Coordinates of C-alpha atoms in Angstrom, one line a residue:
X1 CA 111.1 119.3 44.1
X2 CA 107.8 117.2 43.5
X3 CA 107.8 114.6 41.0
X4 CA 105.2 116.5 39.0
X5 CA 106.3 119.8 39.2
X6 CA 105.4 121.8 36.4
X7 CA 108.3 121.5 33.8
X8 CA 108.2 125.4 33.0
X9 CA 109.1 125.7 36.9
X10 CA 111.5 122.7 36.8
X11 CA 113.9 124.0 33.9
X12 CA 114.8 127.7 35.5
X13 CA 115.1 126.1 38.6
X14 CA 117.6 123.3 37.3
X15 CA 119.4 125.8 35.3
X16 CA 119.8 128.8 38.0
X17 CA 119.8 127.1 41.4
X18 CA 123.2 127.8 41.9
X19 CA 122.8 131.5 41.1
X20 CA 119.9 131.4 43.4
X21 CA 121.7 129.9 45.9
X22 CA 124.7 132.2 45.7
X23 CA 122.0 135.4 45.8
X24 CA 120.7 134.1 49.1
X25 CA 124.1 133.1 50.5
X26 CA 124.5 136.5 52.3
X27 CA 121.2 136.2 53.9
X28 CA 121.7 132.8 56.3
X29 CA 121.7 129.4 56.1
X30 CA 118.7 126.7 55.2
X31 CA 117.9 125.0 58.4
X32 CA 116.0 122.2 56.6
X33 CA 114.9 121.4 52.9
X34 CA 112.5 123.6 50.8
X35 CA 110.2 121.3 48.8
X36 CA 109.1 123.3 45.9
X37 CA 105.8 122.1 43.9
X38 CA 103.4 123.5 41.4
X39 CA 99.8 123.9 42.1
X40 CA 97.0 123.3 39.2
X41 CA 94.9 125.8 40.3
X42 CA 94.3 128.9 42.4
X43 CA 92.1 126.8 45.2
X44 CA 95.0 124.5 45.6
X45 CA 97.6 127.3 45.8
X46 CA 95.7 129.1 48.3
X47 CA 95.6 125.7 50.4
X48 CA 99.3 125.5 50.4
X49 CA 99.7 129.1 51.6
X50 CA 98.8 128.3 54.9
X51 CA 98.0 131.7 55.3
X52 CA 95.0 134.0 54.8
X53 CA 95.6 135.2 51.0
X54 CA 93.2 137.5 49.0
X55 CA 93.0 138.6 45.1
X56 CA 95.4 137.2 42.4
X57 CA 97.9 135.1 43.6
X58 CA 100.9 133.4 41.5
X59 CA 103.2 132.2 44.6
X60 CA 103.6 131.4 48.4
X61 CA 106.0 130.5 50.6
X62 CA 106.3 128.4 54.5
X63 CA 109.1 127.3 55.9
X64 CA 109.3 124.1 54.3
X65 CA 107.4 124.8 51.2
X66 CA 107.5 127.0 47.9
X67 CA 104.8 126.5 45.5
X68 CA 103.9 128.4 42.6
X69 CA 100.8 128.5 40.7
X70 CA 101.3 126.5 36.7
X71 CA 102.5 129.4 34.5
X72 CA 99.9 128.9 32.1
X73 CA 97.3 130.0 34.5
X74 CA 98.9 133.4 35.9
X75 CA 97.1 136.2 34.4
X76 CA 100.6 137.1 32.1
X77 CA 102.7 133.7 31.4
X78 CA 106.1 134.6 32.7
X79 CA 109.3 134.4 30.6
X80 CA 111.9 131.9 32.4
X81 CA 114.3 134.9 33.9
X82 CA 110.6 136.2 35.7
X83 CA 110.3 132.7 37.1
X84 CA 113.6 133.0 38.4
X85 CA 112.8 136.2 40.2
X86 CA 110.1 134.7 41.4
X87 CA 111.8 131.5 42.7
X88 CA 114.3 133.4 44.5
X89 CA 112.1 135.6 46.2
X90 CA 109.5 132.8 47.6
X91 CA 113.2 131.0 48.8
X92 CA 114.3 134.3 50.4
X93 CA 110.7 134.1 52.4
X94 CA 111.3 130.2 53.0
X95 CA 114.9 131.0 54.4
X96 CA 113.8 133.9 56.3
X97 CA 110.7 131.9 57.8
X98 CA 113.1 129.3 58.8
X99 CA 115.6 131.3 60.6
X100 CA 112.6 132.8 62.8
X101 CA 110.2 129.8 63.2
X102 CA 110.4 128.0 66.6
X103 CA 111.5 124.8 66.7
X104 CA 108.9 122.3 65.4
X105 CA 106.7 125.2 63.8
X106 CA 105.9 124.2 60.2
X107 CA 103.4 126.7 59.2
X108 CA 103.5 130.4 58.4
X109 CA 105.6 132.9 60.6
X110 CA 103.7 136.4 61.7
X111 CA 105.9 139.1 60.2
X112 CA 105.0 142.3 59.4
X113 CA 104.8 143.3 55.3
X114 CA 107.7 145.8 55.8
X115 CA 110.0 143.4 57.0
X116 CA 109.0 140.2 55.1
X117 CA 108.3 141.2 51.8
X118 CA 111.1 144.3 52.0
X119 CA 113.7 141.4 52.9
X120 CA 112.9 138.8 50.0
X121 CA 112.6 142.0 47.3
X122 CA 116.2 143.4 48.7
X123 CA 117.8 139.7 48.5
X124 CA 115.9 139.5 44.7
X125 CA 116.6 142.7 43.5
X126 CA 119.1 144.2 45.4
X127 CA 119.4 148.2 46.7
X128 CA 116.5 150.3 45.6
X129 CA 118.2 153.6 43.7
X130 CA 117.3 156.9 45.1
X131 CA 114.3 157.2 42.2
X132 CA 112.6 154.2 43.7
X133 CA 113.1 155.4 47.6
X134 CA 111.6 158.7 46.6
X135 CA 109.0 157.4 44.7
X136 CA 107.8 155.3 47.8
X137 CA 108.7 157.9 50.5
X138 CA 105.9 160.2 48.5
X139 CA 103.3 157.7 49.0
X140 CA 101.0 159.3 51.2
X141 CA 99.7 156.1 52.8
X142 CA 103.1 154.8 53.4
X143 CA 101.9 153.4 57.0
X144 CA 99.3 151.3 55.7
X145 CA 101.4 150.1 53.1
X146 CA 103.8 149.1 55.4
X147 CA 101.4 146.9 57.4
X148 CA 99.6 145.8 54.5
X149 CA 97.0 142.7 54.9
X150 CA 96.6 140.5 52.0
X151 CA 93.7 142.5 50.8
X152 CA 95.8 145.6 50.4
X153 CA 98.3 143.7 48.8
X154 CA 95.9 142.6 46.3
X155 CA 94.6 146.0 45.8
X156 CA 98.1 147.6 45.1
X157 CA 100.8 145.4 45.3
X158 CA 103.5 147.3 43.3
X159 CA 102.7 150.0 45.8
X160 CA 103.4 147.8 48.8
X161 CA 106.4 146.0 47.8
X162 CA 108.3 149.1 47.0
X163 CA 107.1 150.7 50.5
X164 CA 108.7 147.2 52.0
X165 CA 111.8 147.6 49.9
X166 CA 112.6 151.2 51.0
X167 CA 111.6 150.5 54.6
X168 CA 113.7 147.1 55.1
X169 CA 116.4 148.9 53.0
X170 CA 116.8 151.7 55.7
X171 CA 116.7 148.8 58.4
X172 CA 119.1 146.6 57.1
X173 CA 121.4 149.8 56.0
X174 CA 121.2 150.7 59.8
X175 CA 121.0 147.5 62.2
X176 CA 123.0 145.3 59.5
X177 CA 123.2 141.3 59.4
X178 CA 124.3 141.1 63.0
X179 CA 120.7 142.6 64.1
X180 CA 119.0 140.5 62.0
X181 CA 120.6 137.4 63.1
X182 CA 119.9 138.3 66.6
X183 CA 116.0 139.4 65.7
X184 CA 115.7 135.9 64.0
X185 CA 117.3 134.1 66.8
X186 CA 114.9 135.7 69.7
X187 CA 112.1 134.5 67.7
X188 CA 113.2 131.0 67.2
X189 CA 113.2 131.0 70.8
X190 CA 109.6 131.8 70.9
X191 CA 109.4 135.8 70.8
X192 CA 106.9 137.6 68.5
X193 CA 108.3 139.9 66.1
X194 CA 107.5 143.2 68.4
X195 CA 109.3 141.4 71.3
X196 CA 112.3 140.1 69.2
X197 CA 112.7 143.7 67.4
X198 CA 113.2 145.1 70.7
X199 CA 115.6 142.9 71.9
X200 CA 117.9 143.2 68.7
X201 CA 117.5 146.7 67.9
X202 CA 116.4 148.5 71.3
X203 CA 113.5 150.0 69.8
X204 CA 110.0 148.7 69.1
X205 CA 109.3 148.5 65.3
X206 CA 106.4 150.3 64.8
X207 CA 108.3 153.4 66.4
X208 CA 111.2 152.4 64.2
X209 CA 109.0 152.7 61.3
X210 CA 106.7 155.7 62.1
X211 CA 110.4 157.7 62.7
X212 CA 111.8 156.2 59.4
X213 CA 108.5 157.1 57.4
X214 CA 108.6 160.8 58.9
X215 CA 112.3 161.0 58.1
X216 CA 111.7 159.5 54.5
X217 CA 108.8 161.8 54.0
X218 CA 110.6 165.3 55.2
X219 CA 113.4 164.2 52.7
X220 CA 110.5 163.6 49.7
X221 CA 108.9 167.5 50.7
X222 CA 112.8 168.8 50.6
X223 CA 113.2 167.3 47.3
X224 CA 110.0 168.9 45.8
X225 CA 111.0 172.2 47.0

C-alpha cells in the first residue's frame, strides 16, 4: 500500500485482505506484488489507468497497480462493504493482467470487455442466477455490450457488466480453469488475445461470442413464449 493511501480505503483493505485473498485464490496466483494507491482527483486516476477512459471513474487496475479515487469524490460515498467489492474486483483485474501480460510488460493488457470485466465480476460476485442471465440475454445490443469500449461503459456500465458476467460465466462453465490457464500462458508467451483464445479453445473468440449470444437470445425468446 502507498504510505499516503486514503484511510477510508486502507481500513477495509486491512480488515478484509484475507477474505479477498481467499476469494481470488481460485483464479490463480499473483506473479508480482500489486501496489494499492488512492487518487486525489479524477485526472490523477485517469493518468494511473494507463489506458483510455471516459466518463465517471472510481477505480483502475494494471498488472502492478490498483488505484481508487478517494471515496469523498465518488458520486455516492461508498460503505466499507462496497469498497471491499471494488478492491476485490480491481485486484481480480490485476491478477488476470499479470497472468496474461508478456514478461516485462507493466502496462495495460488488451483483453475484450466481456472477458476482462466478466472474469472480475464472476470472481467478485459469483455466478449469476437465472434472472440475471435472462435480463442480459434480452439485451438487443448484447454484441455491442460484449465488446464495449470506455465510452460505451460510461454510457451504461450496468448493462455492460451484466452482459460481461453472463458471457464469461458461460465461457468458464464450458472451458474451465485449465483452458483459462492455457489462454493466459499463450498471451504471456506473446500471442494476442484472439490467437491465444484459439490455441486454448480451438475457436476464435468472436465466433464463440456470436454463437453464445445467439443461444442466449433464442433461450430468452423461448422463455417469453
